[in-house]
Amino acid sequence: MMSEPKTPVPTPAGDTYKGWVFKWTNYIKGYQRRWFVLSNGLLSYYRTQAEMGHTCRGTINLATATITVDDACNFVISNGGAQTYHLKASCEVERQRWITALELAKAKAARMQAESDDSGDDFPSSSPPSAPGQGGGSQNSEVQSALRTLGSKVEDLSTCNDLISKHGSALQRSLSELDSLRLIGEAGDKVRQVTERATLFRITSNAMINACRDFLALAQAHSKRLQKALQVERDQRVRLEETLEQLAKQHNHLERAFRGASQSNATADNKSASGPGKGEGSDEDDDNEFFDAMEEAPEFITVPADPHFHKRSSSNISGFNSEMCPDDQSLNEEPLAMNQESPSQELVPLKKRRTRIADKPNYSLNLWSIMKNCIGKELSKIPMPVNFNEPISMLQRLSEDLEYHELLDKASKCQSSLEQMCYVAAFSVSSYSTTVHRTGKPFNPLLGETYELDRRRESGYRSLCEQVSHHPPAAAHHVISDRGWTLRQEITVASKFRGKYLSIMPLGTIHAIFEKGNNHYTWKKVTTTVHNIIVGKLWIDQSGEIDVVNHTTGDRCHLKFAPYSYFSRDVARKVTGVVMDKDGKAHYVLSGTWDEKMEFSRVMQSSLGGENGTEGKQKTVYQTLKAREVWRRNPLPEGADTMYYFTSLALTLNEYEEGISPTDSRRRPDQRLMEEGRWDEGNSEKQRLEEKQRIVRREREREATSQRIASQPEEAVDEDSLTDPSLKSAPHDSHLALWFDRCEDQITGEQVHIYKGGYWEAKDRGIWEGCPDIY
C-alpha cells in the first residue's frame, strides 16, 4: 500500500507535494510503485526516494498537460501524446488529494508561463544571460520572481474578492428579506444595522483589492527603472574589464619585449616580441564552452575555465604545461598539403573510382530455421548463406578503418606528443562510424586470402591484409604511409550468438608508429553488439573501454564507450576520454559520439570536488577551454540505403583492378556474384569454396602428422596411438603466411604476424610465385 504523503493536504503550486503512486509500466509488470514529486508545475517520478538526487525517470510539465479521472482510484496525465502517465492511488481520498494538487499546480503553472512570456516582451534586456562573474542576471531573475509572486498573491486576493462579493450579495438579499417582514422595535433596528455593516465590509474589501493592484503596478514601474540602472552598471563593468584586459596584454607584451631587448642579438629580440602575439591570438577564441558531465556514472566532470583567468596569469596556473602553448594553433591548422611527388607523377591522372554498385535485392529468408541450431556456437563455424552478408570480405572491412587516415597524417605533423595523442584517439574512434547502419556480416576470408588497398597517389599510403589463420580466424594488416606513419594490427574475432543478440569481441592489438619523435601507440577494439537478431529491426551498439598508450613517452588516453541505456537521457553512442601524461596529469578532455564526431578541450586545472560516485569516491573536476572539433564523419553517398549503407570508400573496395594478387579478395567469385545481385549462384559458389578449403586443411593436417611421426624414433611410436584417435595429439596446422612472419611483439609480448616485405615488389614485377590456389 502507498504511504501517506508528508503533507496531509495538497500544498499550493510552487511548494513540493510528493508521495507513492502506482504507475502503469507494461503488460508484463503492470502497475509498479513509483515515488512522485510535484514541484514548480513539474511532475517527476523516481523508482525510489534515493534516486531523487541523481536519476529522474520522467517529467511532465503540467502547464500543457491534461488531467483526467478514470474511476475511483485511477487517473491519467498526458501532455498531448509524447508522454502519458496512467496512475493509480491507494484509495479514493489519496487520489482526490493528488487531483487537487495537480489542478492547482497546473493553473498556476499556466498563469506563470503566460506572465513569463509577457515579461519577456516588456523587459527584453533581461533575456540574455549576464557574463561570468556578473550578478546582473541573478538580480534580474530575483526581481522577476518577486513580481510573479506578487502577481500571484493579487490574483488570490481577487479570487477572495469575488467570493466576498458573491456571499455579500447573498447576505444582503437575506437581510432585505428580513427587512421586508416589517419587524418593529429592536429587531428591525438590528437588521438595518447588520445590513449597513455588510455593505461597508464589501466596500472595504473592494478598496483593499484595488490598493493591491495599484501596489503591483508601482512595483512593476519601479522594476523597469531598476533594470535600466542595472544594465548601465553592467555595461560599464564589461567595458572596464575589457580595458583592464587590454592593459594586461600590453603590459605582458612590454615585459617580453624588454626581456628580448636584453639578448645579445636583434634576431632573438624579434622572436621574443612576435612569439606572444601568436600565443595570445590563439587564446582569443577560447570561450566558455564545455562538456556536460555524463548522466550515468560519469568518471569525471568538466566545467568552463575562467576566460580571463588563463589570459592574465597563464604562467602561474597549476597544471598548465608550457609545452602545450602551440597546440591550439596546430590543432586548427590549414588542410594538409598533398604529398610531394615528382613532376612526372603529378601529371599522371588519378584513377576515377566507382560511386555505385548494384542495388541490394529483396530476398526473403526464414531466419529462425537457420539460427535455432546455432545458439552458443562460434559464429565462424556456422554455415551462413550470403543473405546475411555484405559484398566485402573481413579483410576489406579491416582496410576500411583507413577512411579517416587524415587524422594520422595530421598526427604525424604534431610537435607535442599530447596533441598527437588527441588525433590518434580520434582515429581509434572513427573506425566505428561506419558500423551504425551496417548490419550485414562481411565474408569470412579464406586461409591465404589477401587484400591490398593502394592509395599512394591519392593519399600517400599502401595497405595489405592477409588471412594468416582460419581457426581461430585471424587477419594481419600492415599500412605504410609516405607521410610519416605506419599502422599494423592482427585481429582475431571471437563471436557468440546469444539468441536475442550477437556479441563480437575483436582480440588483438593495433599499433601506430610515427617517424617524427618515434612515438609508438597501441590500443585494442571494443565489443560490438548486434541486437534484435530474431525479432525487430537490427541495430548495432559499441561498448567498452579503450586505453591508447604511447610507449615512448608514457602518455595515455582512456576512452569510454557508453552502452545504450533506455533510461538514460544522455546522447546516444557517447564517447568520453582524458589525455594524460606519464605522471597522470590531465591535459585534454575528449568527448563526442562514435557515429558522428569527436571534440577536444584543453584542461587548465583539475581538482577533486564533484559528486560522489557509486563507490563513494569524489570525481575529478576539469576546468577546460572551448571545445573544438577534431573529427567528423563523412556523409554517406546518395542512395546508400540501397547499397548496404556503404561509404564512398567502401563502394570502391571491391572494384576490380589490374595487377592484383591471385589471392586478392576482389577475385573471390562468391563475393562478386553477391555484389552483382546473383545471390543463389553466390550461395552455391560459397559452399564450393568452403568445401575446397576443408579438403586442403585436412590434407595439410595429414602431412603434418606424417612428418611428426617420421621424425620420431621407431621405438617411441605407440601402435595404439595410430588407431585410437583419443591418444593422438591435436593435429598441427602447418600453414605459413606468405607475406607475414610470426614472431613475438617487442611491445606487448604477444605472438603476432608482422609484414616481412616483398608484396609490392612482386606486384611491380607481376610475378606471384608461391601464391596458393584458393579460388
PDB file of N, CA, C and O in Angstrom, residues 17 32 67 94 108 128 216 223 226 231 245-246 252 286 298 300 312 369 371 379 416 421 470 478 504 622 651 672 674:
ATOM      1  N   TYR A  17       4.890  18.656  -3.335  1.00  0.00           N
ATOM      2  CA  TYR A  17       3.919  17.657  -2.918  1.00  0.00           C
ATOM      3  C   TYR A  17       4.412  16.326  -3.463  1.00  0.00           C
ATOM      4  O   TYR A  17       4.639  16.182  -4.657  1.00  0.00           O
ATOM      5  N   GLN A  32       3.430  -0.487 -11.145  1.00  0.00           N
ATOM      6  CA  GLN A  32       4.565  -0.559 -10.247  1.00  0.00           C
ATOM      7  C   GLN A  32       4.603   0.709  -9.393  1.00  0.00           C
ATOM      8  O   GLN A  32       4.296   1.806  -9.859  1.00  0.00           O
ATOM      9  N   ILE A  67      -5.456  16.463 -17.352  1.00  0.00           N
ATOM     10  CA  ILE A  67      -5.639  15.553 -16.226  1.00  0.00           C
ATOM     11  C   ILE A  67      -7.060  15.010 -16.292  1.00  0.00           C
ATOM     12  O   ILE A  67      -8.036  15.767 -16.282  1.00  0.00           O
ATOM     13  N   GLU A  94      -6.846   9.507  -1.351  1.00  0.00           N
ATOM     14  CA  GLU A  94      -5.495   9.840  -1.811  1.00  0.00           C
ATOM     15  C   GLU A  94      -5.521  10.325  -3.249  1.00  0.00           C
ATOM     16  O   GLU A  94      -4.821  11.266  -3.623  1.00  0.00           O
ATOM     17  N   LYS A 108      -1.581  27.406 -11.819  1.00  0.00           N
ATOM     18  CA  LYS A 108      -0.527  28.379 -11.538  1.00  0.00           C
ATOM     19  C   LYS A 108       0.614  28.296 -12.532  1.00  0.00           C
ATOM     20  O   LYS A 108       1.220  29.301 -12.899  1.00  0.00           O
ATOM     21  N   PRO A 128      19.023  38.058 -22.196  1.00  0.00           N
ATOM     22  CA  PRO A 128      20.350  37.466 -22.340  1.00  0.00           C
ATOM     23  C   PRO A 128      21.005  37.254 -20.999  1.00  0.00           C
ATOM     24  O   PRO A 128      20.876  38.089 -20.093  1.00  0.00           O
ATOM     25  N   LEU A 216       1.001  46.662  -7.149  1.00  0.00           N
ATOM     26  CA  LEU A 216       1.676  45.842  -8.157  1.00  0.00           C
ATOM     27  C   LEU A 216       2.117  46.698  -9.350  1.00  0.00           C
ATOM     28  O   LEU A 216       3.220  46.533  -9.875  1.00  0.00           O
ATOM     29  N   SER A 223      10.452  48.486 -11.038  1.00  0.00           N
ATOM     30  CA  SER A 223      11.347  47.427 -11.500  1.00  0.00           C
ATOM     31  C   SER A 223      11.983  47.788 -12.836  1.00  0.00           C
ATOM     32  O   SER A 223      13.155  47.505 -13.077  1.00  0.00           O
ATOM     33  N   LEU A 226      14.824  50.098 -12.182  1.00  0.00           N
ATOM     34  CA  LEU A 226      15.950  49.361 -11.600  1.00  0.00           C
ATOM     35  C   LEU A 226      16.683  48.540 -12.659  1.00  0.00           C
ATOM     36  O   LEU A 226      17.916  48.448 -12.651  1.00  0.00           O
ATOM     37  N   GLN A 231      21.398  47.587 -16.006  1.00  0.00           N
ATOM     38  CA  GLN A 231      22.015  47.361 -17.301  1.00  0.00           C
ATOM     39  C   GLN A 231      23.145  48.342 -17.553  1.00  0.00           C
ATOM     40  O   GLN A 231      24.196  47.989 -18.109  1.00  0.00           O
ATOM     41  N   GLU A 245      41.821  44.149 -19.492  1.00  0.00           N
ATOM     42  CA  GLU A 245      42.414  43.046 -20.255  1.00  0.00           C
ATOM     43  C   GLU A 245      43.400  43.574 -21.295  1.00  0.00           C
ATOM     44  O   GLU A 245      44.489  43.021 -21.473  1.00  0.00           O
ATOM     45  N   GLN A 246      43.035  44.666 -21.968  1.00  0.00           N
ATOM     46  CA  GLN A 246      43.952  45.254 -22.940  1.00  0.00           C
ATOM     47  C   GLN A 246      45.211  45.764 -22.262  1.00  0.00           C
ATOM     48  O   GLN A 246      46.336  45.599 -22.771  1.00  0.00           O
ATOM     49  N   ASN A 252      52.085  42.688 -20.628  1.00  0.00           N
ATOM     50  CA  ASN A 252      52.779  41.428 -20.912  1.00  0.00           C
ATOM     51  C   ASN A 252      53.673  41.572 -22.135  1.00  0.00           C
ATOM     52  O   ASN A 252      54.809  41.087 -22.171  1.00  0.00           O
ATOM     53  N   ASP A 286      39.268  31.247 -27.119  1.00  0.00           N
ATOM     54  CA  ASP A 286      38.965  30.317 -26.039  1.00  0.00           C
ATOM     55  C   ASP A 286      37.799  30.845 -25.229  1.00  0.00           C
ATOM     56  O   ASP A 286      37.983  31.577 -24.250  1.00  0.00           O
ATOM     57  N   PRO A 298      29.384   9.014 -14.466  1.00  0.00           N
ATOM     58  CA  PRO A 298      30.485   9.689 -15.158  1.00  0.00           C
ATOM     59  C   PRO A 298      31.782   9.533 -14.387  1.00  0.00           C
ATOM     60  O   PRO A 298      31.781   9.527 -13.153  1.00  0.00           O
ATOM     61  N   PHE A 300      34.299  11.670 -14.689  1.00  0.00           N
ATOM     62  CA  PHE A 300      34.825  12.985 -14.375  1.00  0.00           C
ATOM     63  C   PHE A 300      33.780  14.022 -14.749  1.00  0.00           C
ATOM     64  O   PHE A 300      32.776  13.730 -15.396  1.00  0.00           O
ATOM     65  N   ARG A 312      45.278  36.179 -18.065  1.00  0.00           N
ATOM     66  CA  ARG A 312      46.028  37.105 -17.231  1.00  0.00           C
ATOM     67  C   ARG A 312      47.180  36.435 -16.502  1.00  0.00           C
ATOM     68  O   ARG A 312      48.171  37.062 -16.194  1.00  0.00           O
ATOM     69  N   SER A 369      14.839 -20.643 -38.883  1.00  0.00           N
ATOM     70  CA  SER A 369      15.198 -22.000 -39.295  1.00  0.00           C
ATOM     71  C   SER A 369      16.700 -22.176 -39.377  1.00  0.00           C
ATOM     72  O   SER A 369      17.205 -23.286 -39.236  1.00  0.00           O
ATOM     73  N   MET A 371      18.945 -20.070 -37.494  1.00  0.00           N
ATOM     74  CA  MET A 371      19.585 -19.671 -36.249  1.00  0.00           C
ATOM     75  C   MET A 371      19.300 -20.595 -35.064  1.00  0.00           C
ATOM     76  O   MET A 371      20.077 -20.621 -34.115  1.00  0.00           O
ATOM     77  N   LEU A 379      30.626 -18.223 -34.234  1.00  0.00           N
ATOM     78  CA  LEU A 379      29.991 -17.751 -35.464  1.00  0.00           C
ATOM     79  C   LEU A 379      30.750 -18.196 -36.704  1.00  0.00           C
ATOM     80  O   LEU A 379      30.156 -18.485 -37.739  1.00  0.00           O
ATOM     81  N   SER A 416      53.787  18.276 -30.345  1.00  0.00           N
ATOM     82  CA  SER A 416      53.599  17.757 -28.999  1.00  0.00           C
ATOM     83  C   SER A 416      53.023  16.350 -29.055  1.00  0.00           C
ATOM     84  O   SER A 416      52.108  16.066 -29.829  1.00  0.00           O
ATOM     85  N   MET A 421      48.378  12.581 -29.400  1.00  0.00           N
ATOM     86  CA  MET A 421      47.512  11.582 -28.782  1.00  0.00           C
ATOM     87  C   MET A 421      46.046  11.874 -29.084  1.00  0.00           C
ATOM     88  O   MET A 421      45.237  10.951 -29.278  1.00  0.00           O
ATOM     89  N   HIS A 470      42.898 -19.686 -39.765  1.00  0.00           N
ATOM     90  CA  HIS A 470      41.482 -19.928 -40.009  1.00  0.00           C
ATOM     91  C   HIS A 470      40.732 -20.301 -38.734  1.00  0.00           C
ATOM     92  O   HIS A 470      39.576 -19.936 -38.556  1.00  0.00           O
ATOM     93  N   HIS A 478      48.910  -4.441 -42.471  1.00  0.00           N
ATOM     94  CA  HIS A 478      50.080  -3.557 -42.417  1.00  0.00           C
ATOM     95  C   HIS A 478      49.863  -2.390 -43.378  1.00  0.00           C
ATOM     96  O   HIS A 478      49.515  -2.584 -44.542  1.00  0.00           O
ATOM     97  N   ILE A 504      30.339  -9.534 -30.707  1.00  0.00           N
ATOM     98  CA  ILE A 504      31.555  -9.677 -31.500  1.00  0.00           C
ATOM     99  C   ILE A 504      32.693  -9.038 -30.720  1.00  0.00           C
ATOM    100  O   ILE A 504      32.683  -7.832 -30.472  1.00  0.00           O
ATOM    101  N   TYR A 622      37.397  18.922 -14.133  1.00  0.00           N
ATOM    102  CA  TYR A 622      38.365  19.536 -15.035  1.00  0.00           C
ATOM    103  C   TYR A 622      37.837  20.888 -15.495  1.00  0.00           C
ATOM    104  O   TYR A 622      36.706  20.990 -15.980  1.00  0.00           O
ATOM    105  N   LEU A 651      32.458   1.631 -51.269  1.00  0.00           N
ATOM    106  CA  LEU A 651      31.987   1.339 -52.626  1.00  0.00           C
ATOM    107  C   LEU A 651      33.133   0.993 -53.567  1.00  0.00           C
ATOM    108  O   LEU A 651      32.927   0.309 -54.571  1.00  0.00           O
ATOM    109  N   ARG A 672      31.798 -11.705 -55.546  1.00  0.00           N
ATOM    110  CA  ARG A 672      31.494 -10.944 -56.752  1.00  0.00           C
ATOM    111  C   ARG A 672      30.060 -11.213 -57.221  1.00  0.00           C
ATOM    112  O   ARG A 672      29.344 -10.293 -57.638  1.00  0.00           O
ATOM    113  N   MET A 674      27.520 -12.067 -55.348  1.00  0.00           N
ATOM    114  CA  MET A 674      26.586 -11.401 -54.454  1.00  0.00           C
ATOM    115  C   MET A 674      26.498  -9.906 -54.769  1.00  0.00           C
ATOM    116  O   MET A 674      25.415  -9.323 -54.754  1.00  0.00           O
TER     117      MET A 674
END
